[in-house]
mmCIF file of C-alpha atoms and ligand atoms in Angstrom:
data_model
loop_
_atom_site.group_PDB
_atom_site.id
_atom_site.type_symbol
_atom_site.label_atom_id
_atom_site.label_comp_id
_atom_site.label_asym_id
_atom_site.label_seq_id
_atom_site.Cartn_x
_atom_site.Cartn_y
_atom_site.Cartn_z
ATOM 1 C CA MET I 1 0.005 0.010 0.017
ATOM 2 C CA SER I 2 1.396 3.421 -0.873
ATOM 3 C CA ARG I 3 2.274 5.604 2.129
ATOM 4 C CA ARG I 4 -0.469 8.065 2.935
ATOM 5 C CA LYS I 5 0.009 11.685 3.774
ATOM 6 C CA GLN I 6 0.800 12.180 7.443
ATOM 7 C CA ILE I 7 -1.593 14.616 9.135
ATOM 8 C CA TYR I 8 -0.287 14.568 12.695
ATOM 9 C CA GLU I 9 2.211 12.720 14.872
ATOM 10 C CA GLY I 10 1.537 12.441 18.604
ATOM 11 C CA LYS I 11 3.450 10.673 21.366
ATOM 12 C CA ALA I 12 1.845 7.261 20.858
ATOM 13 C CA LYS I 13 -0.003 7.528 17.540
ATOM 14 C CA ILE I 14 0.272 8.884 14.007
ATOM 15 C CA LEU I 15 -2.686 10.058 11.928
ATOM 16 C CA TYR I 16 -2.616 9.645 8.151
ATOM 17 C CA GLU I 17 -5.050 10.848 5.537
ATOM 18 C CA GLY I 18 -7.732 8.170 5.041
ATOM 19 C CA PRO I 19 -8.862 6.544 1.800
ATOM 20 C CA GLU I 20 -12.196 8.449 1.736
ATOM 21 C CA PRO I 21 -12.934 12.088 2.546
ATOM 22 C CA GLY I 22 -13.823 12.456 6.196
ATOM 23 C CA THR I 23 -11.659 9.507 7.252
ATOM 24 C CA LEU I 24 -8.200 9.112 8.783
ATOM 25 C CA VAL I 25 -5.914 6.177 9.501
ATOM 26 C CA GLN I 26 -4.793 5.970 13.130
ATOM 27 C CA TYR I 27 -1.433 4.179 13.522
ATOM 28 C CA PHE I 28 -0.445 2.908 16.997
ATOM 29 C CA LYS I 29 3.275 3.283 17.756
ATOM 30 C CA ASP I 30 5.314 1.288 20.275
ATOM 31 C CA ASP I 31 6.558 4.542 21.821
ATOM 32 C CA ALA I 32 5.784 5.098 25.484
ATOM 33 C CA THR I 33 6.129 8.508 27.095
ATOM 34 C CA ALA I 34 5.397 9.820 30.571
ATOM 35 C CA PHE I 35 5.741 13.031 32.564
ATOM 36 C CA ASN I 36 5.147 15.184 29.507
ATOM 37 C CA ALA I 37 7.542 13.147 27.357
ATOM 38 C CA GLN I 38 10.463 13.591 29.768
ATOM 39 C CA LYS I 39 10.548 9.812 30.063
ATOM 40 C CA LYS I 40 10.566 7.807 26.818
ATOM 41 C CA ALA I 41 10.934 4.184 25.721
ATOM 42 C CA ILE I 42 9.975 1.798 22.964
ATOM 43 C CA LEU I 43 7.835 -1.074 24.219
ATOM 44 C CA ASP I 44 7.852 -3.864 21.681
ATOM 45 C CA GLY I 45 4.270 -4.776 20.762
ATOM 46 C CA LYS I 46 2.472 -2.037 22.730
ATOM 47 C CA GLY I 47 1.001 -0.476 19.579
ATOM 48 C CA VAL I 48 -0.413 -3.785 18.425
ATOM 49 C CA LEU I 49 -1.998 -4.407 21.822
ATOM 50 C CA ASN I 50 -3.481 -0.918 22.123
ATOM 51 C CA ASN I 51 -4.888 -1.082 18.572
ATOM 52 C CA ARG I 52 -6.623 -4.335 19.533
ATOM 53 C CA ILE I 53 -7.811 -3.268 22.964
ATOM 54 C CA SER I 54 -9.082 0.115 21.748
ATOM 55 C CA GLU I 55 -10.936 -1.549 18.844
ATOM 56 C CA PHE I 56 -12.566 -3.988 21.261
ATOM 57 C CA VAL I 57 -13.638 -1.251 23.686
ATOM 58 C CA MET I 58 -14.896 1.172 20.997
ATOM 59 C CA LEU I 59 -16.997 -1.605 19.376
ATOM 60 C CA ARG I 60 -18.565 -2.483 22.745
ATOM 61 C CA LEU I 61 -19.322 1.177 23.431
ATOM 62 C CA GLU I 62 -20.924 1.609 19.970
ATOM 63 C CA GLU I 63 -23.144 -1.365 20.845
ATOM 64 C CA ILE I 64 -24.538 0.502 23.852
ATOM 65 C CA GLY I 65 -25.127 3.648 21.784
ATOM 66 C CA ILE I 66 -22.030 5.749 22.478
ATOM 67 C CA PRO I 67 -20.992 7.328 19.147
ATOM 68 C CA THR I 68 -17.282 6.847 18.453
ATOM 69 C CA HIS I 69 -14.807 7.720 15.724
ATOM 70 C CA PHE I 70 -13.920 4.038 15.147
ATOM 71 C CA ILE I 71 -14.840 2.596 11.727
ATOM 72 C CA LYS I 72 -12.775 -0.572 11.391
ATOM 73 C CA ARG I 73 -9.390 -2.061 12.162
ATOM 74 C CA LEU I 74 -7.216 -2.217 9.052
ATOM 75 C CA ASN I 75 -4.271 -4.311 10.275
ATOM 76 C CA MET I 76 -2.151 -5.011 13.348
ATOM 77 C CA ARG I 77 -1.298 -1.363 13.988
ATOM 78 C CA GLU I 78 -3.844 0.709 12.092
ATOM 79 C CA GLN I 79 -7.516 1.529 12.310
ATOM 80 C CA LEU I 80 -9.780 3.572 10.071
ATOM 81 C CA ILE I 81 -11.460 6.394 11.968
ATOM 82 C CA LYS I 82 -13.804 9.311 11.281
ATOM 83 C CA LYS I 83 -12.093 12.644 10.950
ATOM 84 C CA VAL I 84 -13.216 14.976 13.736
ATOM 85 C CA GLU I 85 -12.237 18.307 15.181
ATOM 86 C CA ILE I 86 -10.731 17.333 18.535
ATOM 87 C CA ILE I 87 -12.179 19.237 21.496
ATOM 88 C CA PRO I 88 -9.034 20.488 23.290
ATOM 89 C CA LEU I 89 -9.876 18.827 26.602
ATOM 90 C CA GLU I 90 -8.936 15.588 28.319
ATOM 91 C CA VAL I 91 -11.912 14.196 30.221
ATOM 92 C CA ILE I 92 -10.839 12.140 33.222
ATOM 93 C CA CYS I 93 -13.180 9.929 35.218
ATOM 94 C CA ARG I 94 -12.108 8.507 38.577
ATOM 95 C CA ASN I 95 -13.588 5.824 40.819
ATOM 96 C CA VAL I 96 -10.628 5.386 43.167
ATOM 97 C CA ALA I 97 -8.023 8.016 44.207
ATOM 98 C CA ALA I 98 -4.733 7.583 42.351
ATOM 99 C CA GLY I 99 -2.169 9.564 40.393
ATOM 100 C CA THR I 100 -2.540 13.340 40.338
ATOM 101 C CA MET I 101 -5.810 13.331 42.315
ATOM 102 C CA ALA I 102 -4.251 11.401 45.191
ATOM 103 C CA LYS I 103 -1.344 13.842 45.211
ATOM 104 C CA ARG I 104 -3.441 16.999 44.776
ATOM 105 C CA LEU I 105 -5.938 16.165 47.549
ATOM 106 C CA GLY I 106 -3.588 14.285 49.896
ATOM 107 C CA LEU I 107 -5.518 11.017 49.535
ATOM 108 C CA GLU I 108 -3.939 7.629 49.933
ATOM 109 C CA GLU I 109 -3.760 5.896 46.574
ATOM 110 C CA GLY I 110 -6.447 3.226 46.466
ATOM 111 C CA THR I 111 -9.021 5.196 48.499
ATOM 112 C CA LYS I 112 -12.470 4.541 47.038
ATOM 113 C CA LEU I 113 -14.154 7.806 46.073
ATOM 114 C CA PRO I 114 -17.651 8.522 47.490
ATOM 115 C CA ARG I 115 -18.846 8.680 43.863
ATOM 116 C CA SER I 116 -17.329 8.757 40.400
ATOM 117 C CA VAL I 117 -15.717 12.121 39.663
ATOM 118 C CA VAL I 118 -15.324 13.711 36.220
ATOM 119 C CA GLU I 119 -12.504 16.229 35.700
ATOM 120 C CA PHE I 120 -11.401 18.285 32.696
ATOM 121 C CA CYS I 121 -7.814 19.050 31.721
ATOM 122 C CA LEU I 122 -6.749 21.383 28.957
ATOM 123 C CA LYS I 123 -4.868 19.544 26.191
ATOM 124 C CA ARG I 124 -1.675 21.563 26.305
ATOM 125 C CA ASP I 125 1.540 19.537 26.527
ATOM 126 C CA ASP I 126 3.587 22.707 27.004
ATOM 127 C CA LEU I 127 1.589 23.420 30.209
ATOM 128 C CA GLY I 128 1.435 19.781 31.397
ATOM 129 C CA ASP I 129 -2.310 19.406 30.599
ATOM 130 C CA PRO I 130 -3.565 21.525 33.538
ATOM 131 C CA LEU I 131 -6.797 20.766 35.406
ATOM 132 C CA VAL I 132 -9.464 23.309 34.453
ATOM 133 C CA ALA I 133 -12.950 24.147 35.772
ATOM 134 C CA GLU I 134 -16.083 24.257 33.648
ATOM 135 C CA GLU I 135 -15.946 28.036 34.154
ATOM 136 C CA HIS I 136 -12.647 28.139 32.237
ATOM 137 C CA ILE I 137 -14.084 25.968 29.461
ATOM 138 C CA HIS I 138 -17.003 28.338 28.973
ATOM 139 C CA ALA I 139 -15.027 31.552 29.464
ATOM 140 C CA PHE I 140 -12.385 30.568 26.903
ATOM 141 C CA GLY I 141 -14.876 28.896 24.527
ATOM 142 C CA TRP I 142 -13.133 25.522 24.430
ATOM 143 C CA ALA I 143 -16.565 23.819 24.358
ATOM 144 C CA THR I 144 -20.189 24.932 24.603
ATOM 145 C CA HIS I 145 -22.442 24.250 27.611
ATOM 146 C CA ALA I 146 -24.264 21.610 25.575
ATOM 147 C CA GLU I 147 -20.997 19.938 24.593
ATOM 148 C CA VAL I 148 -19.791 19.869 28.224
ATOM 149 C CA ASP I 149 -23.087 18.298 29.315
ATOM 150 C CA GLU I 150 -22.840 15.704 26.530
ATOM 151 C CA MET I 151 -19.222 14.893 27.438
ATOM 152 C CA ILE I 152 -20.071 14.428 31.106
ATOM 153 C CA THR I 153 -23.108 12.239 30.332
ATOM 154 C CA MET I 154 -21.152 10.095 27.870
ATOM 155 C CA THR I 155 -18.132 9.823 30.187
ATOM 156 C CA LEU I 156 -20.316 8.525 33.044
ATOM 157 C CA ARG I 157 -21.967 6.006 30.698
ATOM 158 C CA VAL I 158 -18.528 4.893 29.449
ATOM 159 C CA ASN I 159 -17.419 4.550 33.073
ATOM 160 C CA ASP I 160 -20.464 2.434 34.031
ATOM 161 C CA TYR I 161 -19.969 0.153 31.047
ATOM 162 C CA LEU I 162 -16.202 -0.212 31.373
ATOM 163 C CA ARG I 163 -16.399 -0.887 35.120
ATOM 164 C CA GLY I 164 -18.710 -3.795 34.358
ATOM 165 C CA MET I 165 -16.677 -4.990 31.415
ATOM 166 C CA PHE I 166 -13.358 -4.980 33.278
ATOM 167 C CA GLY I 167 -15.029 -6.172 36.490
ATOM 168 C CA GLY I 168 -16.218 -9.248 34.590
ATOM 169 C CA VAL I 169 -12.577 -10.228 34.000
ATOM 170 C CA GLY I 170 -11.346 -9.463 37.499
ATOM 171 C CA ILE I 171 -10.014 -5.967 36.849
ATOM 172 C CA ASN I 172 -10.920 -2.806 38.811
ATOM 173 C CA LEU I 173 -11.219 0.360 36.680
ATOM 174 C CA ILE I 174 -9.530 2.968 38.865
ATOM 175 C CA ASP I 175 -9.671 5.894 36.414
ATOM 176 C CA PHE I 176 -9.378 6.718 32.725
ATOM 177 C CA LYS I 177 -8.906 9.564 30.278
ATOM 178 C CA ILE I 178 -10.948 10.025 27.125
ATOM 179 C CA GLU I 179 -11.159 12.630 24.402
ATOM 180 C CA PHE I 180 -14.023 13.806 22.268
ATOM 181 C CA GLY I 181 -14.304 15.310 18.794
ATOM 182 C CA ARG I 182 -16.839 17.234 16.753
ATOM 183 C CA LEU I 183 -18.173 15.422 13.709
ATOM 184 C CA ASP I 184 -19.879 17.405 10.953
ATOM 185 C CA VAL I 185 -23.308 15.963 10.297
ATOM 186 C CA THR I 186 -25.445 17.172 7.379
ATOM 187 C CA MET I 187 -29.057 17.641 8.453
ATOM 188 C CA GLU I 188 -32.142 16.954 6.306
ATOM 189 C CA ASN I 189 -32.463 20.667 5.457
ATOM 190 C CA GLY I 190 -28.850 20.744 4.235
ATOM 191 C CA SER I 191 -27.443 22.601 7.234
ATOM 192 C CA VAL I 192 -24.359 21.191 8.989
ATOM 193 C CA ALA I 193 -24.424 20.421 12.727
ATOM 194 C CA HIS I 194 -21.708 19.168 15.080
ATOM 195 C CA GLN I 195 -22.128 15.833 16.848
ATOM 196 C CA VAL I 196 -19.881 15.135 19.841
ATOM 197 C CA ILE I 197 -18.332 11.663 19.522
ATOM 198 C CA LEU I 198 -15.710 9.660 21.398
ATOM 199 C CA ALA I 199 -12.275 9.899 19.756
ATOM 200 C CA ASP I 200 -8.621 8.974 20.408
ATOM 201 C CA GLU I 201 -8.191 5.580 22.136
ATOM 202 C CA ILE I 202 -9.127 3.637 25.227
ATOM 203 C CA SER I 203 -6.309 1.313 26.306
ATOM 204 C CA PRO I 204 -4.007 0.573 29.280
ATOM 205 C CA ASP I 205 -2.125 3.710 28.195
ATOM 206 C CA SER I 206 -5.143 5.823 29.162
ATOM 207 C CA CYS I 207 -6.736 3.817 31.992
ATOM 208 C CA ARG I 208 -5.625 2.658 35.434
ATOM 209 C CA LEU I 209 -6.463 -1.013 35.709
ATOM 210 C CA TRP I 210 -5.753 -2.987 38.893
ATOM 211 C CA ASP I 211 -6.188 -6.715 39.380
ATOM 212 C CA ARG I 212 -9.216 -7.146 41.675
ATOM 213 C CA ASP I 213 -7.584 -9.700 43.994
ATOM 214 C CA THR I 214 -4.049 -8.411 44.250
ATOM 215 C CA ASP I 215 -4.224 -4.730 43.183
ATOM 216 C CA ARG I 216 -1.436 -5.537 40.671
ATOM 217 C CA LYS I 217 -1.205 -2.682 38.180
ATOM 218 C CA LEU I 218 -2.019 -3.691 34.601
ATOM 219 C CA ASP I 219 -1.528 -0.283 32.967
ATOM 220 C CA LYS I 220 0.892 2.479 32.025
ATOM 221 C CA ASP I 221 1.795 3.167 35.680
ATOM 222 C CA ARG I 222 4.125 0.146 35.311
ATOM 223 C CA PHE I 223 6.095 2.259 32.837
ATOM 224 C CA ARG I 224 5.709 5.565 34.690
ATOM 225 C CA ARG I 225 6.897 3.979 37.948
ATOM 226 C CA ASP I 226 9.606 1.676 36.531
ATOM 227 C CA MET I 227 7.768 -1.459 37.649
ATOM 228 C CA GLY I 228 8.721 -3.508 34.577
ATOM 229 C CA GLU I 229 6.645 -6.089 32.672
ATOM 230 C CA VAL I 230 4.647 -3.368 30.938
ATOM 231 C CA THR I 231 3.793 -5.205 27.714
ATOM 232 C CA GLU I 232 3.157 -8.356 29.725
ATOM 233 C CA ALA I 233 0.520 -6.451 31.739
ATOM 234 C CA TYR I 234 -1.140 -5.074 28.564
ATOM 235 C CA THR I 235 -1.090 -8.591 27.109
ATOM 236 C CA GLU I 236 -2.808 -9.860 30.219
ATOM 237 C CA VAL I 237 -5.573 -7.257 29.824
ATOM 238 C CA ALA I 238 -6.067 -8.317 26.185
ATOM 239 C CA THR I 239 -6.046 -11.964 27.131
ATOM 240 C CA ARG I 240 -8.565 -11.556 29.932
ATOM 241 C CA LEU I 241 -10.864 -9.629 27.567
ATOM 242 C CA GLY I 242 -10.617 -12.565 25.141
ATOM 243 C CA ILE I 243 -8.776 -10.583 22.467
ATOM 244 C CA LEU I 244 -5.627 -12.738 22.633
ATOM 245 C CA LYS I 245 -5.612 -16.504 22.869
ATOM 246 C CA GLU I 246 -2.767 -16.698 25.366
ATOM 247 C CA ALA I 247 -0.632 -14.444 27.474
ATOM 248 C CA ASN I 248 2.753 -15.969 26.745
ATOM 249 C CA ASN I 249 3.893 -14.007 23.696
ATOM 250 C CA VAL I 250 4.102 -10.240 23.733
ATOM 251 C CA HIS I 251 6.138 -9.566 20.613
ATOM 252 C CA ALA I 252 4.148 -7.914 17.873
ATOM 253 C CA PRO I 253 4.843 -10.213 14.913
ATOM 254 C CA ASN I 254 3.939 -13.276 16.964
ATOM 255 C CA LEU I 255 0.897 -12.002 18.846
ATOM 256 C CA SER I 256 -1.640 -14.779 18.801
ATOM 257 C CA VAL I 257 -4.935 -13.098 17.993
ATOM 258 C CA VAL I 258 -8.373 -14.623 18.198
ATOM 259 C CA SER I 259 -9.575 -13.493 14.746
ATOM 260 C CA ASN I 260 -7.212 -14.169 11.898
ATOM 261 C CA ASP I 261 -7.998 -11.276 9.590
ATOM 262 C CA ASP I 262 -4.665 -9.499 9.358
HETATM 263 P P1 5GP Q 301 -3.622 11.350 36.384
HETATM 264 O O1 5GP Q 301 -4.286 12.721 36.280
HETATM 265 O O2 5GP Q 301 -3.840 10.694 37.698
HETATM 266 O O3 5GP Q 301 -2.199 11.380 35.958
HETATM 267 O O4 5GP Q 301 -4.358 10.438 35.283
HETATM 268 C C1 5GP Q 301 -5.695 10.040 35.419
HETATM 269 C C2 5GP Q 301 -6.017 9.004 34.336
HETATM 270 O O5 5GP Q 301 -5.972 9.639 33.054
HETATM 271 C C3 5GP Q 301 -4.985 7.863 34.256
HETATM 272 O O6 5GP Q 301 -5.698 6.689 33.900
HETATM 273 C C4 5GP Q 301 -4.053 8.260 33.163
HETATM 274 O O7 5GP Q 301 -3.510 7.139 32.484
HETATM 275 C C5 5GP Q 301 -4.962 9.066 32.227
HETATM 276 N N1 5GP Q 301 -4.272 10.197 31.626
HETATM 277 C C6 5GP Q 301 -4.090 11.425 32.115
HETATM 278 N N2 5GP Q 301 -3.394 12.219 31.263
HETATM 279 C C7 5GP Q 301 -3.119 11.440 30.199
HETATM 280 C C8 5GP Q 301 -2.402 11.657 28.966
HETATM 281 O O8 5GP Q 301 -1.900 12.759 28.664
HETATM 282 N N3 5GP Q 301 -2.310 10.590 28.121
HETATM 283 C C9 5GP Q 301 -2.868 9.360 28.408
HETATM 284 N N4 5GP Q 301 -2.721 8.359 27.537
HETATM 285 N N5 5GP Q 301 -3.566 9.127 29.543
HETATM 286 C C10 5GP Q 301 -3.661 10.146 30.424
#
């Protein structure tokens, strides 16, 4: 296949022009970064695993009526997605105190929160993605009131679904980060409206996932905190979800996948 035009390169993914107008190809790299890219590594096979896990999660969310940018997986590292205008906010949902919330509020990591909490951060790497209030979002026009309401509603639905999905395979969903985009939709009268849909990815790079019985971390904190066995943990998540047949081979070319359509 001829190389497509590159639209954007992020820390873990590359976006290429898609085959049809309004589409993009999302390529998952093996690069891992943390602490605003001050810490970097290549994790063999991570991109393949995240492509698979994100596909699985997005398809399940579509089934329960959450609109997403996912169209179809193209191969081991690429998926076809709808082109959207990314809303410049990271939406974080937390069930248990960890990471920056534990630090910010002086909570012991692992403390169950009285209820799920949704936070917004501004997508600005140069500022370290700072936490912002809804007041800031409205004052600076990053999203409309209606868009904020839709993002909160969808995030809580995603949280409910993912807690159940991961809970079913013995994993506690501690927190996660998602992103949304605006999709142009042509109405019956010919006018164009924006629909808010789920974009980016959902994977162990963007979630905290702890084993229910042992609290073993199965997510990117293993990389952030130098705990080792990062790809092994991602492989375990994929295996428990039924995406991989077995957890004993983490190298991309040999990943044993359930469907054989690559
Ligand atoms: P924290 O604010 O505690 O660092 O992160 C909360 C949750 O959001 C964690 O699951 C973390 O992985 C995710 N998260 C926060 N910021 C980012 C980011 O810039 N990239 C990714 N992939 N995940 C993030």
